[in-house]
């Protein structure tokens, strides 16, 4: 890979460096046309094949007026900058996931444009600040230099390969809008795939050389808004449904019914030992505790579960916490063999639970859970 990386650095980065310099001049006259708040759409699903086709046309010299790329308003300017980011990552042996993190970050910070201004003294593709030690203003306006500095900062983040895209980006950028990166993951993934195939060996992937030997995890695209750990929803008021959440269309019908029933118990107060048969009624013992909420939700879907977390942890089959599907039960507190709490995964990085005395049935982000075990009961 060293030989490939060196080749990429010589063959591609030098021309791109020159192209980046020219891009700085072009950006100065056009950056007012689009700011970092200029995109308001949703990119839940991106047609990778269509993106690849259009990106290839741009890289082959086609006019941006004749090529449309979903999510990019100025592809003739944005695609070459994306190419620089990917090429720099390849030259540094950064894994594919790291390149996607960099692309998603640049999309959020600058819309893949080499901006000459920003918040306070922020500049360039990644809106890096000279006052924060990222380099001089002229260095930061060099797309190759800016990409190199971003990657080196990313590789210093302990465990970045096990983070979500938005978590890894935030670990480097420390943005005031930490959840905003998630919306760009599908397009960043498509761009990386399209661009990497244009480089010798670019489609191959190897672990990073940052001392992290753990196996890279593949997280699903988070779409617009919700990250896969639920972090992009921010604080969720107790007893409420996060804005824009809907039960995933591909959820098993029985899981959908169980989730829907459980959501109708939101806001009802926890009762240890409660049966969850009349959570909205006057009798406290008709309210829900964590395991009775699971039991009664699945009862409405025709699935019989046992009563306690200690026994529910043996229901169905074990699943990896990294491969959860809507309706899966997740367990925390205590031990994996004898957990003390259970909730139901709702998709979109969210969990519904009856937490503890004094708290209502609520929805929480998956990131708040230290998962000891997960079970699929369908």
Coordinates of C-alpha atoms in Angstrom, one line a residue:
X1 CA 0.0 0.0 0.0
X2 CA 3.0 2.3 0.6
X3 CA 3.9 2.1 -3.0
X4 CA 0.3 2.8 -4.1
X5 CA 0.0 5.7 -1.7
X6 CA 3.3 7.2 -2.9
X7 CA 2.1 6.9 -6.4
X8 CA -1.1 8.5 -5.7
X9 CA 0.7 11.3 -3.9
X10 CA 2.9 12.0 -6.9
X11 CA 0.5 11.4 -9.7
X12 CA -2.6 12.9 -8.2
X13 CA -1.9 15.3 -5.4
X14 CA 0.5 17.6 -7.2
X15 CA -2.0 18.4 -10.0
X16 CA -4.7 18.6 -7.4
X17 CA -2.6 21.0 -5.4
X18 CA -2.4 23.2 -8.5
X19 CA -6.1 22.8 -9.1
X20 CA -6.8 23.6 -5.5
X21 CA -4.8 26.9 -5.8
X22 CA -6.9 27.8 -8.8
X23 CA -10.0 26.9 -6.9
X24 CA -9.2 29.4 -4.2
X25 CA -9.4 32.2 -6.8
X26 CA -12.7 30.9 -8.2
X27 CA -14.1 30.5 -4.7
X28 CA -13.5 34.1 -3.7
X29 CA -15.9 35.3 -6.4
X30 CA -18.6 32.7 -6.0
X31 CA -18.7 31.7 -2.3
X32 CA -21.3 34.3 -1.5
X33 CA -23.7 32.3 -3.7
X34 CA -23.9 29.5 -1.1
X35 CA -23.1 29.5 2.6
X36 CA -22.9 26.7 5.0
X37 CA -26.6 27.0 5.8
X38 CA -27.6 26.8 2.1
X39 CA -28.8 23.2 2.1
X40 CA -32.1 22.2 3.8
X41 CA -32.9 19.0 2.0
X42 CA -32.9 15.4 3.2
X43 CA -30.6 12.7 1.8
X44 CA -32.1 9.5 3.2
X45 CA -31.1 7.4 0.2
X46 CA -28.6 8.3 -2.4
X47 CA -28.4 6.4 -5.7
X48 CA -24.7 5.5 -5.7
X49 CA -24.7 4.4 -9.3
X50 CA -26.2 7.7 -10.4
X51 CA -23.7 9.7 -8.3
X52 CA -20.8 7.7 -9.7
X53 CA -22.0 8.4 -13.3
X54 CA -22.3 12.1 -12.7
X55 CA -19.1 12.4 -10.7
X56 CA -17.2 10.6 -13.5
X57 CA -18.5 13.1 -16.0
X58 CA -17.3 16.0 -13.9
X59 CA -13.9 14.4 -13.4
X60 CA -13.7 13.9 -17.2
X61 CA -14.2 17.6 -17.7
X62 CA -17.9 17.9 -18.3
X63 CA -19.5 21.3 -17.5
X64 CA -21.2 21.6 -14.2
X65 CA -24.1 23.2 -16.0
X66 CA -24.9 19.9 -17.7
X67 CA -24.3 17.6 -14.8
X68 CA -26.5 17.3 -11.7
X69 CA -25.4 15.5 -8.5
X70 CA -28.0 15.1 -5.8
X71 CA -27.0 17.2 -2.8
X72 CA -24.4 19.3 -4.7
X73 CA -25.5 22.6 -6.1
X74 CA -22.1 23.5 -7.7
X75 CA -20.7 20.1 -8.7
X76 CA -18.0 21.6 -11.0
X77 CA -16.5 23.2 -7.9
X78 CA -17.5 20.7 -5.2
X79 CA -16.5 17.4 -6.9
X80 CA -12.8 18.4 -7.5
X81 CA -12.6 19.4 -3.8
X82 CA -14.1 16.0 -2.9
X83 CA -11.5 14.4 -5.1
X84 CA -8.7 16.2 -3.3
X85 CA -10.0 15.0 0.1
X86 CA -10.2 11.3 -1.1
X87 CA -6.8 11.4 -2.8
X88 CA -5.2 12.9 0.3
X89 CA -6.8 10.2 2.4
X90 CA -5.5 7.5 0.1
X91 CA -2.0 8.9 0.2
X92 CA -2.0 8.7 4.0
X93 CA -3.5 5.1 4.0
X94 CA -6.6 6.4 5.8
X95 CA -9.3 3.7 5.6
X96 CA -12.5 4.3 3.5
X97 CA -14.5 5.2 6.6
X98 CA -12.1 7.9 7.5
X99 CA -12.4 9.4 4.0
X100 CA -16.2 9.4 4.5
X101 CA -15.8 11.2 7.8
X102 CA -13.7 13.8 6.1
X103 CA -16.1 14.3 3.2
X104 CA -19.1 14.5 5.5
X105 CA -17.3 17.1 7.6
X106 CA -16.4 19.2 4.6
X107 CA -20.0 19.0 3.4
X108 CA -21.3 20.3 6.6
X109 CA -18.6 22.9 7.2
X110 CA -18.3 24.4 3.7
X111 CA -20.5 22.5 1.4
X112 CA -17.3 21.2 -0.2
X113 CA -16.2 24.7 -1.1
X114 CA -12.9 26.4 -0.4
X115 CA -14.3 29.4 1.5
X116 CA -12.3 32.5 2.3
X117 CA -14.3 33.3 5.4
X118 CA -16.6 31.8 8.0
X119 CA -17.4 31.9 11.7
X120 CA -14.8 34.1 13.3
X121 CA -11.5 33.2 11.5
X122 CA -12.7 29.9 10.0
X123 CA -11.4 29.2 6.5
X124 CA -11.3 26.6 3.7
X125 CA -13.0 23.2 3.1
X126 CA -13.1 22.3 6.8
X127 CA -13.5 25.8 8.2
X128 CA -10.3 25.4 10.2
X129 CA -9.2 28.3 12.3
X130 CA -5.6 29.7 12.3
X131 CA -6.2 30.9 15.9
X132 CA -6.8 27.2 16.9
X133 CA -3.5 26.0 15.5
X134 CA -4.7 24.5 12.2
X135 CA -2.1 26.6 10.2
X136 CA -1.8 29.9 8.6
X137 CA -4.7 31.3 6.5
X138 CA -2.9 30.6 3.3
X139 CA -2.1 27.0 4.4
X140 CA -5.7 26.3 5.4
X141 CA -6.9 27.6 2.0
X142 CA -4.8 24.9 0.3
X143 CA -7.2 21.9 0.0
X144 CA -4.4 19.4 0.2
X145 CA -2.9 20.9 3.4
X146 CA -6.4 21.3 5.0
X147 CA -7.2 17.7 4.2
X148 CA -3.9 16.4 5.5
X149 CA -4.4 18.3 8.8
X150 CA -7.9 17.0 9.2
X151 CA -6.9 13.4 8.7
X152 CA -3.9 13.6 11.0
X153 CA -6.2 15.0 13.7
X154 CA -8.7 12.2 13.1
X155 CA -6.1 9.5 13.3
X156 CA -5.2 10.7 16.8
X157 CA -8.7 10.2 18.1
X158 CA -8.7 7.0 20.1
X159 CA -11.2 4.5 18.8
X160 CA -12.4 6.7 15.9
X161 CA -13.1 3.7 13.7
X162 CA -15.7 2.4 16.2
X163 CA -17.5 5.8 16.3
X164 CA -20.4 6.9 14.2
X165 CA -19.6 9.3 11.3
X166 CA -21.0 12.2 13.3
X167 CA -19.1 11.3 16.5
X168 CA -15.8 11.0 14.7
X169 CA -16.3 14.3 12.9
X170 CA -17.3 16.0 16.1
X171 CA -14.2 14.6 17.9
X172 CA -12.1 16.5 15.4
X173 CA -14.1 19.6 14.8
X174 CA -15.8 20.2 18.2
X175 CA -18.7 22.0 16.4
X176 CA -21.4 23.9 18.0
X177 CA -23.8 21.7 15.9
X178 CA -22.4 18.3 16.7
X179 CA -25.2 16.3 15.2
X180 CA -25.4 18.0 11.8
X181 CA -22.7 15.8 10.2
X182 CA -25.0 12.8 10.1
X183 CA -27.2 14.1 7.3
X184 CA -24.3 14.0 4.9
X185 CA -23.2 10.4 5.5
X186 CA -25.1 8.8 2.5
X187 CA -23.8 11.4 0.0
X188 CA -20.3 11.2 1.4
X189 CA -20.3 7.4 1.1
X190 CA -21.5 7.6 -2.5
X191 CA -18.8 10.3 -3.4
X192 CA -16.0 8.3 -1.7
X193 CA -17.0 5.2 -3.7
X194 CA -17.3 7.0 -6.9
X195 CA -14.0 8.9 -6.6
X196 CA -11.9 6.1 -5.1
X197 CA -12.4 3.9 -8.1
X198 CA -10.6 6.5 -10.2
X199 CA -7.4 5.9 -8.4
X200 CA -5.1 2.8 -8.7
X201 CA -5.9 0.6 -5.8
X202 CA -8.3 3.2 -4.4
X203 CA -11.2 0.7 -4.0
X204 CA -9.1 -1.5 -1.6
X205 CA -9.4 -0.8 2.1
X206 CA -6.9 -1.4 4.9
X207 CA -6.8 -0.7 8.6
X208 CA -5.5 2.7 9.7
X209 CA -1.9 3.0 10.9
X210 CA -2.9 4.8 14.1
X211 CA -2.2 2.0 16.5
X212 CA -5.9 1.0 16.5
X213 CA -5.9 -2.7 15.6
X214 CA -9.5 -3.3 16.4
X215 CA -11.8 -4.4 13.6
X216 CA -13.6 -1.6 11.8
X217 CA -17.3 -1.7 12.2
X218 CA -19.6 -0.9 9.4
X219 CA -22.5 1.4 10.5
X220 CA -25.6 1.9 8.4
X221 CA -26.1 5.2 6.7
X222 CA -27.9 7.5 9.0
X223 CA -29.9 9.4 6.5
X224 CA -31.1 12.9 7.2
X225 CA -30.9 13.9 10.9
X226 CA -30.8 10.8 13.1
X227 CA -27.5 9.2 13.6
X228 CA -27.4 5.5 14.2
X229 CA -26.9 6.0 17.9
X230 CA -29.7 8.6 18.2
X231 CA -27.3 11.4 19.1
X232 CA -28.6 13.7 16.4
X233 CA -32.0 14.1 18.0
X234 CA -30.4 16.0 20.9
X235 CA -32.2 16.2 24.2
X236 CA -35.6 14.3 24.0
X237 CA -38.2 15.6 26.4
X238 CA -39.4 12.8 28.6
X239 CA -42.6 11.2 27.4
X240 CA -42.4 12.8 23.9
X241 CA -41.6 11.4 20.4
X242 CA -38.6 13.0 18.7
X243 CA -39.5 15.2 15.8
X244 CA -39.4 13.4 12.4
X245 CA -39.3 9.9 14.0
X246 CA -41.4 7.3 12.3
X247 CA -41.3 3.5 12.8
X248 CA -39.0 2.3 10.0
X249 CA -40.9 1.0 6.9
X250 CA -38.9 -2.2 6.8
X251 CA -39.7 -3.1 10.4
X252 CA -41.2 -6.6 10.9
X253 CA -45.1 -6.1 11.1
X254 CA -45.1 -7.6 14.6
X255 CA -42.3 -5.4 15.8
X256 CA -44.1 -2.4 14.3
X257 CA -47.2 -3.3 16.3
X258 CA -45.2 -3.7 19.5
X259 CA -43.4 -0.4 19.1
X260 CA -46.6 1.4 18.3
X261 CA -48.3 0.0 21.4
X262 CA -45.4 0.9 23.6
X263 CA -45.4 4.4 22.2
X264 CA -49.0 4.8 23.4
X265 CA -47.7 4.4 26.9
X266 CA -45.3 7.3 26.7
X267 CA -45.6 9.7 29.6
X268 CA -47.2 7.2 32.0
X269 CA -45.2 6.8 35.3
X270 CA -43.0 3.8 36.1
X271 CA -44.2 1.4 38.7
X272 CA -41.9 -1.4 39.9
X273 CA -43.8 -4.7 39.6
X274 CA -46.6 -3.0 37.6
X275 CA -48.4 -5.2 35.1
X276 CA -48.6 -2.5 32.3
X277 CA -52.2 -3.6 31.6
X278 CA -53.7 -0.2 32.4
X279 CA -50.8 2.3 32.3
X280 CA -53.2 5.3 31.9
X281 CA -55.5 4.1 34.7
X282 CA -55.7 5.2 38.4
X283 CA -54.3 2.0 39.8
X284 CA -50.5 2.3 40.2
X285 CA -50.1 -1.4 39.8
X286 CA -51.6 -1.2 36.3
X287 CA -48.6 0.9 35.2
X288 CA -45.4 -0.4 33.6
X289 CA -42.0 -1.4 34.7
X290 CA -39.3 -2.1 32.1
X291 CA -40.1 -5.8 31.6
X292 CA -43.9 -5.6 31.7
X293 CA -43.7 -2.8 29.0
X294 CA -41.9 -5.3 26.8
X295 CA -44.2 -8.2 27.7
X296 CA -47.4 -6.3 27.1
X297 CA -46.2 -4.6 23.9
X298 CA -45.4 -7.9 22.3
X299 CA -48.6 -9.5 23.7
X300 CA -50.4 -7.0 21.5
X301 CA -48.4 -8.4 18.5
X302 CA -49.3 -12.0 19.4
X303 CA -45.9 -12.8 20.9
X304 CA -45.7 -14.2 24.4
X305 CA -42.8 -13.1 26.6
X306 CA -42.0 -14.0 30.2
X307 CA -42.3 -11.4 32.9
X308 CA -38.8 -10.3 34.1
X309 CA -35.6 -9.0 32.6
X310 CA -33.9 -12.1 34.1
X311 CA -36.0 -14.4 31.9
X312 CA -36.5 -12.1 28.9
X313 CA -32.7 -12.1 28.3
X314 CA -33.1 -15.8 27.3
X315 CA -36.1 -15.2 25.0
X316 CA -35.7 -15.5 21.2
X317 CA -32.1 -15.5 19.9
X318 CA -29.0 -13.4 20.7
X319 CA -28.1 -10.6 18.2
X320 CA -25.1 -8.3 18.0
X321 CA -25.6 -4.8 19.4
X322 CA -24.1 -3.6 16.2
X323 CA -26.9 -5.3 14.1
X324 CA -30.0 -4.3 15.9
X325 CA -33.4 -4.3 14.1
X326 CA -36.6 -2.5 15.2
X327 CA -38.2 -4.5 18.0
X328 CA -35.1 -6.1 19.4
X329 CA -34.8 -6.1 23.2
X330 CA -31.7 -4.6 24.7
X331 CA -30.5 -5.2 28.2
X332 CA -28.3 -3.1 30.6
X333 CA -27.3 -2.8 34.2
X334 CA -26.3 -5.8 36.2
X335 CA -24.6 -8.5 34.1
X336 CA -25.2 -10.0 30.7
X337 CA -26.5 -13.2 32.4
X338 CA -28.7 -11.3 34.9
X339 CA -29.5 -7.8 33.6
X340 CA -31.6 -5.4 35.6
X341 CA -33.1 -3.3 32.8
X342 CA -34.6 -3.8 29.4
X343 CA -35.8 -1.6 26.6
X344 CA -37.0 -2.0 23.0
X345 CA -35.0 -0.7 20.0
X346 CA -37.2 1.4 17.7
X347 CA -34.8 2.0 14.8
X348 CA -33.1 5.4 14.0
X349 CA -30.9 5.0 17.1
X350 CA -33.8 5.2 19.6
X351 CA -35.0 3.0 22.4
X352 CA -38.3 3.1 24.3
X353 CA -38.2 2.2 28.0
X354 CA -39.8 2.4 31.4
X355 CA -36.7 3.6 33.2
X356 CA -37.2 3.7 37.0
X357 CA -39.3 5.0 39.9
X358 CA -40.2 8.6 39.5
X359 CA -39.7 8.6 35.7
X360 CA -42.2 8.1 32.9
X361 CA -42.1 5.7 29.9
X362 CA -39.8 7.5 27.5
X363 CA -37.7 7.4 24.4
X364 CA -33.9 7.7 24.8
X365 CA -30.9 7.6 22.3
X366 CA -29.1 4.4 21.9
X367 CA -25.8 6.2 22.8
X368 CA -27.1 6.4 26.5
X369 CA -27.2 2.6 26.7
X370 CA -24.4 0.4 27.9
X371 CA -25.7 -2.8 26.2
X372 CA -25.0 -6.0 28.0
X373 CA -27.1 -8.2 25.7
X374 CA -29.6 -8.0 22.8
X375 CA -32.3 -10.5 21.9
X376 CA -34.6 -10.8 18.8
X377 CA -37.9 -12.4 19.9
X378 CA -39.5 -12.6 16.4

